[in-house]
Short mmCIF file of C-alpha atoms in Angstrom, two decimals:
data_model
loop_
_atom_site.label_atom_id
_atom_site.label_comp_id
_atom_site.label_asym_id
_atom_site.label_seq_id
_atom_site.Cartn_x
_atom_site.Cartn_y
_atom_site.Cartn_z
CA UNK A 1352 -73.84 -26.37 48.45
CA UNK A 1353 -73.24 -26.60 44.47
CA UNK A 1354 -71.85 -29.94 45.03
CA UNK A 1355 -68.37 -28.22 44.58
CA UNK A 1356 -66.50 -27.60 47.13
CA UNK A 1357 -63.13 -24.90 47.37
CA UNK A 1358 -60.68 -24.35 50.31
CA UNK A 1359 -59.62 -22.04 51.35
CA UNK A 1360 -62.09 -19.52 50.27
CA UNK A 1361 -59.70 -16.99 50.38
CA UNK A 1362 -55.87 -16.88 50.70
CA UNK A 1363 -53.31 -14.69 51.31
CA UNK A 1364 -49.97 -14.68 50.44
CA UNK A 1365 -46.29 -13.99 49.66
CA UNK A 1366 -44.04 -14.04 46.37
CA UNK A 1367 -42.01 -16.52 48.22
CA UNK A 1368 -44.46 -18.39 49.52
CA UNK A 1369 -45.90 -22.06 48.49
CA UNK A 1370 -49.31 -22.90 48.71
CA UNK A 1371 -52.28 -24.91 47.26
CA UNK A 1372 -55.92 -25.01 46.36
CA UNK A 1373 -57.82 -27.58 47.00
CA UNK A 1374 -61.12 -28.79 44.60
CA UNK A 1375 -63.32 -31.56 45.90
CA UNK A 1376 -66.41 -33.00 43.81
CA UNK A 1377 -69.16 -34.66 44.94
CA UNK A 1378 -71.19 -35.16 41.97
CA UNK A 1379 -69.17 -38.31 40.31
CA UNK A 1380 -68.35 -36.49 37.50
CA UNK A 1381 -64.92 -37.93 35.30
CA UNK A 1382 -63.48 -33.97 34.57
CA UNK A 1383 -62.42 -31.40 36.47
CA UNK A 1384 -60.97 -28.03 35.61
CA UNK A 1385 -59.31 -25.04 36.75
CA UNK A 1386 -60.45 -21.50 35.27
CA UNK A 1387 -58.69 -18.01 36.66
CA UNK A 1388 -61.10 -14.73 36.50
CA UNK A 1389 -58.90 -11.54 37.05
CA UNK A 1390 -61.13 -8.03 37.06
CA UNK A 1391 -62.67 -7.29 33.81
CA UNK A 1392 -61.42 -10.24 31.72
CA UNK A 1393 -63.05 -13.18 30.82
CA UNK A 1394 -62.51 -16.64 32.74
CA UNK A 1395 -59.64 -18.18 31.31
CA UNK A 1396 -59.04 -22.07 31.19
CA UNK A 1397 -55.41 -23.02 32.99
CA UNK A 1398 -56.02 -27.01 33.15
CA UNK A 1399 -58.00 -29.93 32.67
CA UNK A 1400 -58.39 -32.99 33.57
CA UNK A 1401 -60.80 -35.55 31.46
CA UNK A 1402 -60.92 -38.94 31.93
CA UNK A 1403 -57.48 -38.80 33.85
CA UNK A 1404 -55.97 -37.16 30.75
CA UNK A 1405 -54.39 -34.23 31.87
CA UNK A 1406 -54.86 -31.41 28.97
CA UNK A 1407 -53.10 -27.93 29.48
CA UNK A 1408 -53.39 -24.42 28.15
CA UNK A 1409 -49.60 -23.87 26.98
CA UNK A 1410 -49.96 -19.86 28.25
CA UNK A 1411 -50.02 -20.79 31.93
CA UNK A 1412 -46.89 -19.92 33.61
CA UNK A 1413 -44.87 -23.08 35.54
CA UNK A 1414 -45.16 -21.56 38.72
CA UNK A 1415 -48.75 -23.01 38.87
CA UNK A 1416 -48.78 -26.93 39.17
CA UNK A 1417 -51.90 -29.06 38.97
CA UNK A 1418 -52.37 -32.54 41.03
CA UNK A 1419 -55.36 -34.76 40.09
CA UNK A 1420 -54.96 -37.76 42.50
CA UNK A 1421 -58.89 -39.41 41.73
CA UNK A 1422 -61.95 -38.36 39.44
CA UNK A 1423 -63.64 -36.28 42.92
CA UNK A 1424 -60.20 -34.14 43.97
CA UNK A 1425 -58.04 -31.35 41.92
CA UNK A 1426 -55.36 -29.25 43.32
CA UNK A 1427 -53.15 -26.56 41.97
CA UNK A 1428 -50.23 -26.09 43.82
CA UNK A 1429 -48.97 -22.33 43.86
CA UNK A 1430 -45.18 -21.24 44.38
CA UNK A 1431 -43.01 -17.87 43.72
CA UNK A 1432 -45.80 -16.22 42.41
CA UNK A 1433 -46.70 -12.42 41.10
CA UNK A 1434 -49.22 -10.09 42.26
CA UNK A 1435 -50.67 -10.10 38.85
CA UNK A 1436 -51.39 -13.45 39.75
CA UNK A 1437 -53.92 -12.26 42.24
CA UNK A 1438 -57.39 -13.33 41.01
CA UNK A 1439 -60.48 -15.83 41.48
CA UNK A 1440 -59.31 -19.34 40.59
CA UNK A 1441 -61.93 -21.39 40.18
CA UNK A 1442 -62.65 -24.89 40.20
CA UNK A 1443 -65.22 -26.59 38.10
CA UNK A 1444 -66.48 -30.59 37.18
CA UNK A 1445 -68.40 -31.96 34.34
CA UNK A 1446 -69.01 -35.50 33.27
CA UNK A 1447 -67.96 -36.23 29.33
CA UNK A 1448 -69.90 -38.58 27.51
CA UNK A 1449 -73.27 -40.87 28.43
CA UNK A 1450 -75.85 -38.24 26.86
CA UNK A 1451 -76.79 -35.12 27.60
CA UNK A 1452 -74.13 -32.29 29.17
CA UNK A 1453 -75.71 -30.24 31.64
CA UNK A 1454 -73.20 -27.64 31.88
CA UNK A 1455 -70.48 -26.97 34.38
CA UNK A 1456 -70.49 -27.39 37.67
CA UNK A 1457 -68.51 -24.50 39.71
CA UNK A 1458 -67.11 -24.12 43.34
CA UNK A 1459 -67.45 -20.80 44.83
CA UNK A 1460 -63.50 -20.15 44.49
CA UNK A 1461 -60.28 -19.15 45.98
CA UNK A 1462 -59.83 -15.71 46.32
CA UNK A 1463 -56.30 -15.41 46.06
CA UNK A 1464 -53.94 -11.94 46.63
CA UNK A 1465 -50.26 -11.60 45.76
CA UNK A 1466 -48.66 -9.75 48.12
CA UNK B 213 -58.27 -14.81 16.10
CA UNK B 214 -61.49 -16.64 17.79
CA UNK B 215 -64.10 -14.45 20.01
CA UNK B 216 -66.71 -14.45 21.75
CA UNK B 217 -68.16 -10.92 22.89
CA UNK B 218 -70.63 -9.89 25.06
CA UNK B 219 -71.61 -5.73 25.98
CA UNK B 220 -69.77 -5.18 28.59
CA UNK B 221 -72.04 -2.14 29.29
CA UNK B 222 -74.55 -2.75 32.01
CA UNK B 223 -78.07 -3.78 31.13
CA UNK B 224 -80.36 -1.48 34.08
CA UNK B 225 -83.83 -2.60 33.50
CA UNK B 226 -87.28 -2.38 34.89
CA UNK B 227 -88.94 -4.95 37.06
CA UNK B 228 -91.22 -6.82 34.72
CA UNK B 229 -90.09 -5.78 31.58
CA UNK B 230 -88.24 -8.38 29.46
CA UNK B 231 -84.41 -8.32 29.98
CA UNK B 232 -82.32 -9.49 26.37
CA UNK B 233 -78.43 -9.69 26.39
CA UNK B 234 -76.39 -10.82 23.07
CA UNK B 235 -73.50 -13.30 22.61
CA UNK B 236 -71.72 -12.74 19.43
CA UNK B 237 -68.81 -14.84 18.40
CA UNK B 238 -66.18 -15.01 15.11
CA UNK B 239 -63.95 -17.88 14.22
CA UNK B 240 -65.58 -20.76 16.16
CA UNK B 241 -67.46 -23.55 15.32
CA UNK B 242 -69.43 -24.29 18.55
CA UNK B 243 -71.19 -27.56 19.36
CA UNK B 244 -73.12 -26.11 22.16
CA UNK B 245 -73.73 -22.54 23.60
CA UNK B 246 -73.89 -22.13 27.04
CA UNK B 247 -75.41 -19.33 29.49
CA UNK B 248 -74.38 -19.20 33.03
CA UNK B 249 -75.07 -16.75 35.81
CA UNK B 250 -72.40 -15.48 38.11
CA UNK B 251 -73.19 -13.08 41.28
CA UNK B 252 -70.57 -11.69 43.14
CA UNK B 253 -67.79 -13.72 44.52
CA UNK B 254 -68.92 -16.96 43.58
CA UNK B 255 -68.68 -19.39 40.96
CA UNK B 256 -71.11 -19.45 37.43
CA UNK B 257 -73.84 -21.44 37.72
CA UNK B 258 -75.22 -23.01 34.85
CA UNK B 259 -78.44 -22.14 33.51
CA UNK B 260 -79.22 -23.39 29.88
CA UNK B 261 -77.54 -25.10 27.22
CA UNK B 262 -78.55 -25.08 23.48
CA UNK B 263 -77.08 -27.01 20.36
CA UNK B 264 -75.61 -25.66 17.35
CA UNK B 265 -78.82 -27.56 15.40
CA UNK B 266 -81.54 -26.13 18.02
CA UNK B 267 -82.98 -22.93 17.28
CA UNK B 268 -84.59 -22.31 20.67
CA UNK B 269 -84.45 -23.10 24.02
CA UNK B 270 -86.91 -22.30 27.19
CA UNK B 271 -86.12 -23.18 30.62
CA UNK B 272 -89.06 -21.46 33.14
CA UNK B 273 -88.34 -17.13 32.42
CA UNK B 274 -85.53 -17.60 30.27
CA UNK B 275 -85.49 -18.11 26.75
CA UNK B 276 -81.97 -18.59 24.81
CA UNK B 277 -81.39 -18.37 20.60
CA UNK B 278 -78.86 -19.76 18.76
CA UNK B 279 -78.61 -18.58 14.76
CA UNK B 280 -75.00 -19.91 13.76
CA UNK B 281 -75.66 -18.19 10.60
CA UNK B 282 -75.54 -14.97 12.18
CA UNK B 283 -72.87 -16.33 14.86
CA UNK B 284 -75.31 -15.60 17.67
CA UNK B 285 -77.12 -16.33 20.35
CA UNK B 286 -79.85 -14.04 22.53
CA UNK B 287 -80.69 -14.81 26.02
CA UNK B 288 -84.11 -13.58 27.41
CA UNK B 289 -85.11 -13.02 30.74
CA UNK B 290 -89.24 -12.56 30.76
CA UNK B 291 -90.67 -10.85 33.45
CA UNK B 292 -87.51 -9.82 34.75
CA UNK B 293 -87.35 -9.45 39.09
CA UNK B 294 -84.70 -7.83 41.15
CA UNK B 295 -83.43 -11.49 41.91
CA UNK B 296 -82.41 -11.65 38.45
CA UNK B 297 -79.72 -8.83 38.92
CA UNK B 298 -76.32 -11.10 38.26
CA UNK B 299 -73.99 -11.36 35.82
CA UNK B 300 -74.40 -13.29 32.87
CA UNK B 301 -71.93 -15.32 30.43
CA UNK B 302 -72.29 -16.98 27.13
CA UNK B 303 -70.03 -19.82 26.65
CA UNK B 304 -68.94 -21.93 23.60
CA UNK B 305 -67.66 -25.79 23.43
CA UNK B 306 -66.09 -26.07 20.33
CA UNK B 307 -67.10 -29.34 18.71
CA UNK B 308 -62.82 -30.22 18.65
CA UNK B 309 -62.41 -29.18 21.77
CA UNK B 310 -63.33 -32.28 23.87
CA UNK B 311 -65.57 -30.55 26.48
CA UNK B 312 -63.37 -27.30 26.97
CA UNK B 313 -65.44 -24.08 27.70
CA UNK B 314 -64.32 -20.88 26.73
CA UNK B 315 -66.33 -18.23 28.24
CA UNK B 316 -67.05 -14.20 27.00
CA UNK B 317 -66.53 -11.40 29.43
CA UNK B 318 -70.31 -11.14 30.66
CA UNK B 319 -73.10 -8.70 31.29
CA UNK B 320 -74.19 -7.50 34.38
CA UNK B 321 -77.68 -7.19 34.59
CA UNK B 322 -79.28 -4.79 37.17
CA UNK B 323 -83.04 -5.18 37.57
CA UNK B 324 -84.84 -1.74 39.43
CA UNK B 325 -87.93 -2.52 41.39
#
């Protein structure tokens, strides 16, 4: 237990389809983030949320929506999506400010296939 | 552009001998580097952090450099065990980027008994 916790761990589904991931930390940390890692490519950052600012990497397409409702849960809420799209989305939670930063904290992700 | 690679080549080593992966990066000014290890199918886990004024850092086995003269930093792992086979990634916070990561593309380490 990393103190991160993903459902489902892995998901399959349709273009048509809408679905979400869900992100639940229990380490009272005040960020959360979403990262996608497709084969061979680095992780990539897709959102953030710090200190219930919500901060966004302009590249990620619409059809991925993020929900932060409190500092411990983060969703991102999938519809009409691609098969490129298929990938390990991760979930990860830090805590900004008050000293030292000891590094992200990651779930074990959402294996997620486009079909 | 900004970068930050890593040899994507496979690092096969021998138990016990001393395992040393690079992290080379162009165009960033980074407040910390990170080093996290990732095994198959689950998330990174974080292993050591070092600041862009710290030379050296040593956490049990592993020992991480940081020259930002050079733009890089070396991660060691010392007596190196089969357990140790992972992947590895390097990542930077830029000092203007409010705690954002951005992570290189890793190197998979593969330790032989």
């Amino acid at each position: 237990e990393t103190g991160v916790t993903q459902t489902p761990r892995h998901l399959v589904m349709g273009m048509t389809n809408k679905k979400s991931l869900k992100c639940e930390q229990h380490l009272g940390h005040n960020a959360m983030y979403w990262y996608k890692q497709s084969a061979k490519k680095p992780l990539e950052l897709m959102f953030v949320y710090s200190l219930e600012e919500r901060v966004e990497n302009n590249s990620v397409p619409s059809r991925f929506s993020p929900e932060c409702p409190n500092s411990s849960h983060l969703f991102l809420h999938l519809h009409t999506l691609q098969p490129e799209d298929s990938a390990l989305y991760l979930c990860a939670s830090s805590q900004i400010g008050g000293g030292d930063f000891y590094g992200y904290t990651f779930g074990s992700g959402t294996r997620l296939t486009v079909v | 552009s900004q970068k930050i690679e890593q040899n994507s080549e496979a690092l096969n080593i021998q138990e016990g001998k001393t395992a040393t992966l690079t992290c080379n990066y162009t165009n960033y000014s980074p407040a910390y580097l990170q080093w996290y290890r990732q095994d198959p199918g689950r998330g990174p886990v974080f292993l050591l952090l070092i600041r862009e004024n710290e030379k050296e850092k040593r956490k049990e086995r592993l020992k991480v450099t940081f020259d930002t003269t050079l733009k890089q930093s070396l991660f060691h792992i010392t007596a190196s065990q089969p357990a140790d086979s992972a992947t590895y990634l390097c990542a930077l916070e830029l000092k203007a980027a409010g705690n954002k990561l951005t992570f290189g593309g890793g190197t998979r380490v593969l330790v032989k008994p």
